[in-house]
């Protein structure tokens, strides 16, 4: 299949250093709000790249659940492939592909587990079915079929039918502490605008334009 002629000419907007917030988290907040206002499907969906200690990479999509000046938080099973790789190599990258806005954001940093209290606070806010789902799936393990998941779900429904669903010991959040954040805005003729914020040794940020 020849798809070499599939292309779009990006003309929606430009990006200039003078218009950037000096704080990348504030700039991300603005772009995230604009993604929501544009009614993009799941604007909090992000790719997360991890790697083993030997540098073998893997990539998947997860959901950003909250962020602030301390970092970007997502939740997962602590026995999953991504968790095992983070335990070996905490360096990760996140990517938000806001294609309809001709934008993307790339965040590079280190991932660290959040506190159990913080994980519990989020877990209790989840829908009941999602709470049960956390108990059902031993993420990334090989299973014989979907029927096994359905049987396990029925078991968890019976087990917790008389009370609150507790936080599994094997489930919780990670915070990605950013070391660099890149904002990418598509432009005509593939001469895109790219600006990268890099954290300095005194926890300030430098801003540099990158070649497209």
mmCIF file of C-alpha atoms in Angstrom, residues 7-183:
data_model
loop_
_atom_site.group_PDB
_atom_site.id
_atom_site.type_symbol
_atom_site.label_atom_id
_atom_site.label_comp_id
_atom_site.label_asym_id
_atom_site.label_seq_id
_atom_site.Cartn_x
_atom_site.Cartn_y
_atom_site.Cartn_z
ATOM 1 C CA UNK A 7 -0.233 14.692 4.055
ATOM 2 C CA UNK A 8 -1.780 17.822 5.510
ATOM 3 C CA UNK A 9 -0.523 21.386 5.292
ATOM 4 C CA UNK A 10 -0.677 22.849 8.795
ATOM 5 C CA UNK A 11 -2.079 26.373 8.792
ATOM 6 C CA UNK A 12 -4.122 26.788 11.987
ATOM 7 C CA UNK A 13 -1.665 28.796 14.081
ATOM 8 C CA UNK A 14 1.905 29.779 14.792
ATOM 9 C CA UNK A 15 3.965 29.848 17.952
ATOM 10 C CA UNK A 16 6.345 32.604 18.991
ATOM 11 C CA UNK A 17 8.637 32.783 22.002
ATOM 12 C CA UNK A 18 7.254 36.171 23.009
ATOM 13 C CA UNK A 19 3.806 34.583 23.406
ATOM 14 C CA UNK A 20 4.950 31.650 25.530
ATOM 15 C CA UNK A 21 4.464 31.552 29.269
ATOM 16 C CA UNK A 22 7.790 31.496 31.099
ATOM 17 C CA UNK A 23 6.487 28.479 33.069
ATOM 18 C CA UNK A 24 5.977 25.341 30.933
ATOM 19 C CA UNK A 25 3.314 23.929 33.258
ATOM 20 C CA UNK A 26 1.283 27.109 32.821
ATOM 21 C CA UNK A 27 1.788 26.883 29.066
ATOM 22 C CA UNK A 28 0.668 23.249 29.147
ATOM 23 C CA UNK A 29 -2.393 24.257 31.180
ATOM 24 C CA UNK A 30 -3.359 26.776 28.496
ATOM 25 C CA UNK A 31 -2.965 24.272 25.671
ATOM 26 C CA UNK A 32 -4.794 21.570 27.616
ATOM 27 C CA UNK A 33 -7.715 23.927 28.230
ATOM 28 C CA UNK A 34 -7.807 24.759 24.529
ATOM 29 C CA UNK A 35 -7.819 21.046 23.670
ATOM 30 C CA UNK A 36 -10.826 20.626 25.977
ATOM 31 C CA UNK A 37 -12.595 23.642 24.499
ATOM 32 C CA UNK A 38 -12.060 22.174 21.038
ATOM 33 C CA UNK A 39 -13.827 19.036 22.314
ATOM 34 C CA UNK A 40 -11.019 16.725 21.285
ATOM 35 C CA UNK A 41 -11.743 13.113 22.271
ATOM 36 C CA UNK A 42 -9.849 12.267 25.461
ATOM 37 C CA UNK A 43 -7.435 15.221 25.440
ATOM 38 C CA UNK A 44 -5.720 13.614 28.458
ATOM 39 C CA UNK A 45 -4.699 10.548 26.434
ATOM 40 C CA UNK A 46 -0.923 10.410 26.200
ATOM 41 C CA UNK A 47 1.694 8.033 24.921
ATOM 42 C CA UNK A 48 4.226 6.952 27.522
ATOM 43 C CA UNK A 49 7.548 5.507 26.446
ATOM 44 C CA UNK A 50 9.587 3.422 28.882
ATOM 45 C CA UNK A 51 12.688 1.302 28.492
ATOM 46 C CA UNK A 52 14.364 -1.609 30.201
ATOM 47 C CA UNK A 53 17.701 -1.310 31.940
ATOM 48 C CA UNK A 54 19.251 -2.461 28.640
ATOM 49 C CA UNK A 55 17.488 0.343 26.753
ATOM 50 C CA UNK A 56 14.852 -1.781 24.974
ATOM 51 C CA UNK A 57 11.892 0.626 24.514
ATOM 52 C CA UNK A 58 8.142 0.121 24.693
ATOM 53 C CA UNK A 59 5.223 2.458 24.158
ATOM 54 C CA UNK A 60 1.548 2.568 25.069
ATOM 55 C CA UNK A 61 -1.299 5.036 25.689
ATOM 56 C CA UNK A 62 -2.450 5.934 29.194
ATOM 57 C CA UNK A 63 -4.596 8.714 30.651
ATOM 58 C CA UNK A 64 -3.220 11.740 32.470
ATOM 59 C CA UNK A 65 -5.305 12.157 35.623
ATOM 60 C CA UNK A 66 -3.916 15.354 37.102
ATOM 61 C CA UNK A 67 -0.899 17.600 36.940
ATOM 62 C CA UNK A 68 0.663 20.494 38.788
ATOM 63 C CA UNK A 69 4.055 22.052 39.333
ATOM 64 C CA UNK A 70 5.354 18.803 40.824
ATOM 65 C CA UNK A 71 4.587 16.687 37.756
ATOM 66 C CA UNK A 72 2.135 14.688 35.639
ATOM 67 C CA UNK A 73 0.273 11.779 37.249
ATOM 68 C CA UNK A 74 -1.123 8.572 35.759
ATOM 69 C CA UNK A 75 -2.285 5.293 37.335
ATOM 70 C CA UNK A 76 -1.549 1.675 36.539
ATOM 71 C CA UNK A 77 -1.004 -1.828 37.866
ATOM 72 C CA UNK A 78 2.364 -1.959 39.624
ATOM 73 C CA UNK A 79 3.045 -5.404 38.120
ATOM 74 C CA UNK A 80 2.551 -4.207 34.535
ATOM 75 C CA UNK A 81 5.326 -4.090 31.963
ATOM 76 C CA UNK A 82 5.551 -0.311 32.238
ATOM 77 C CA UNK A 83 5.944 -0.518 36.009
ATOM 78 C CA UNK A 84 8.660 -3.152 35.776
ATOM 79 C CA UNK A 85 10.538 -1.044 33.260
ATOM 80 C CA UNK A 86 10.162 2.099 35.390
ATOM 81 C CA UNK A 87 11.623 0.195 38.347
ATOM 82 C CA UNK A 88 14.655 -0.649 36.183
ATOM 83 C CA UNK A 89 14.911 2.688 34.401
ATOM 84 C CA UNK A 90 12.872 5.661 35.671
ATOM 85 C CA UNK A 91 13.523 7.782 32.562
ATOM 86 C CA UNK A 92 10.302 8.147 30.557
ATOM 87 C CA UNK A 93 8.743 10.300 27.844
ATOM 88 C CA UNK A 94 5.132 11.420 27.450
ATOM 89 C CA UNK A 95 3.486 12.635 24.257
ATOM 90 C CA UNK A 96 0.128 14.356 23.749
ATOM 91 C CA UNK A 97 -0.951 14.127 20.059
ATOM 92 C CA UNK A 98 -3.507 16.910 19.673
ATOM 93 C CA UNK A 99 -3.648 16.385 15.913
ATOM 94 C CA UNK A 100 -6.855 18.382 15.157
ATOM 95 C CA UNK A 101 -5.152 21.448 16.665
ATOM 96 C CA UNK A 102 -1.952 20.649 14.761
ATOM 97 C CA UNK A 103 -0.139 20.451 18.091
ATOM 98 C CA UNK A 104 1.804 18.030 20.203
ATOM 99 C CA UNK A 105 3.555 18.222 23.553
ATOM 100 C CA UNK A 106 6.492 16.005 24.518
ATOM 101 C CA UNK A 107 7.521 15.703 28.161
ATOM 102 C CA UNK A 108 10.713 13.957 29.242
ATOM 103 C CA UNK A 109 11.527 13.239 32.863
ATOM 104 C CA UNK A 110 11.653 10.637 35.589
ATOM 105 C CA UNK A 111 8.753 8.600 36.960
ATOM 106 C CA UNK A 112 8.298 7.952 40.674
ATOM 107 C CA UNK A 113 5.520 6.287 42.653
ATOM 108 C CA UNK A 114 3.125 8.614 44.431
ATOM 109 C CA UNK A 115 2.104 7.990 48.035
ATOM 110 C CA UNK A 116 -0.458 5.353 48.934
ATOM 111 C CA UNK A 117 -2.665 8.096 50.395
ATOM 112 C CA UNK A 118 -2.597 9.948 47.066
ATOM 113 C CA UNK A 119 -3.426 6.767 45.153
ATOM 114 C CA UNK A 120 -6.277 5.998 47.543
ATOM 115 C CA UNK A 121 -7.761 9.459 47.105
ATOM 116 C CA UNK A 122 -7.954 8.954 43.360
ATOM 117 C CA UNK A 123 -9.044 5.305 43.579
ATOM 118 C CA UNK A 124 -12.084 6.164 45.702
ATOM 119 C CA UNK A 125 -13.151 8.727 43.081
ATOM 120 C CA UNK A 126 -13.269 6.101 40.316
ATOM 121 C CA UNK A 127 -16.538 4.506 39.171
ATOM 122 C CA UNK A 128 -17.368 1.264 40.986
ATOM 123 C CA UNK A 129 -16.757 -0.812 37.863
ATOM 124 C CA UNK A 130 -13.309 0.684 37.374
ATOM 125 C CA UNK A 131 -12.450 -0.069 41.000
ATOM 126 C CA UNK A 132 -13.402 -3.701 40.456
ATOM 127 C CA UNK A 133 -11.468 -3.752 37.181
ATOM 128 C CA UNK A 134 -8.272 -2.845 39.019
ATOM 129 C CA UNK A 135 -8.651 -6.046 41.072
ATOM 130 C CA UNK A 136 -9.507 -8.191 38.048
ATOM 131 C CA UNK A 137 -6.634 -7.541 35.676
ATOM 132 C CA UNK A 138 -3.052 -8.589 36.322
ATOM 133 C CA UNK A 139 -1.972 -6.197 33.610
ATOM 134 C CA UNK A 140 0.392 -7.446 30.874
ATOM 135 C CA UNK A 141 0.160 -11.103 31.984
ATOM 136 C CA UNK A 142 -0.847 -13.747 29.445
ATOM 137 C CA UNK A 143 -4.445 -15.014 29.777
ATOM 138 C CA UNK A 144 -6.332 -17.803 28.017
ATOM 139 C CA UNK A 145 -9.349 -15.703 27.036
ATOM 140 C CA UNK A 146 -11.808 -12.966 27.938
ATOM 141 C CA UNK A 147 -13.984 -15.431 29.842
ATOM 142 C CA UNK A 148 -11.333 -15.556 32.546
ATOM 143 C CA UNK A 149 -11.687 -11.784 33.067
ATOM 144 C CA UNK A 150 -15.475 -12.020 33.239
ATOM 145 C CA UNK A 151 -15.281 -14.829 35.795
ATOM 146 C CA UNK A 152 -12.830 -12.836 37.886
ATOM 147 C CA UNK A 153 -15.086 -9.778 37.685
ATOM 148 C CA UNK A 154 -18.050 -11.804 38.938
ATOM 149 C CA UNK A 155 -15.863 -13.051 41.791
ATOM 150 C CA UNK A 156 -14.882 -9.505 42.766
ATOM 151 C CA UNK A 157 -18.516 -8.358 42.616
ATOM 152 C CA UNK A 158 -19.431 -11.054 45.118
ATOM 153 C CA UNK A 159 -16.404 -10.424 47.295
ATOM 154 C CA UNK A 160 -17.004 -6.690 47.675
ATOM 155 C CA UNK A 161 -20.794 -6.526 47.380
ATOM 156 C CA UNK A 162 -21.281 -5.554 51.032
ATOM 157 C CA UNK A 163 -18.715 -2.801 51.348
ATOM 158 C CA UNK A 164 -16.347 -0.390 49.693
ATOM 159 C CA UNK A 165 -13.804 -1.691 47.221
ATOM 160 C CA UNK A 166 -10.352 -1.385 48.845
ATOM 161 C CA UNK A 167 -7.283 -0.082 47.072
ATOM 162 C CA UNK A 168 -5.247 -3.025 45.726
ATOM 163 C CA UNK A 169 -1.695 -3.165 47.005
ATOM 164 C CA UNK A 170 -0.538 -3.710 43.418
ATOM 165 C CA UNK A 171 -2.226 -0.624 41.952
ATOM 166 C CA UNK A 172 -1.413 3.064 42.172
ATOM 167 C CA UNK A 173 0.008 6.153 40.562
ATOM 168 C CA UNK A 174 3.220 7.481 39.132
ATOM 169 C CA UNK A 175 4.278 11.094 38.900
ATOM 170 C CA UNK A 176 6.457 12.078 35.960
ATOM 171 C CA UNK A 177 8.740 14.889 37.110
ATOM 172 C CA UNK A 178 9.608 16.847 33.952
ATOM 173 C CA UNK A 179 13.131 17.735 32.939
ATOM 174 C CA UNK A 180 12.130 19.075 29.532
ATOM 175 C CA UNK A 181 8.816 19.981 27.884
ATOM 176 C CA UNK A 182 8.512 20.636 24.150
ATOM 177 C CA UNK A 183 5.601 22.469 22.512
#
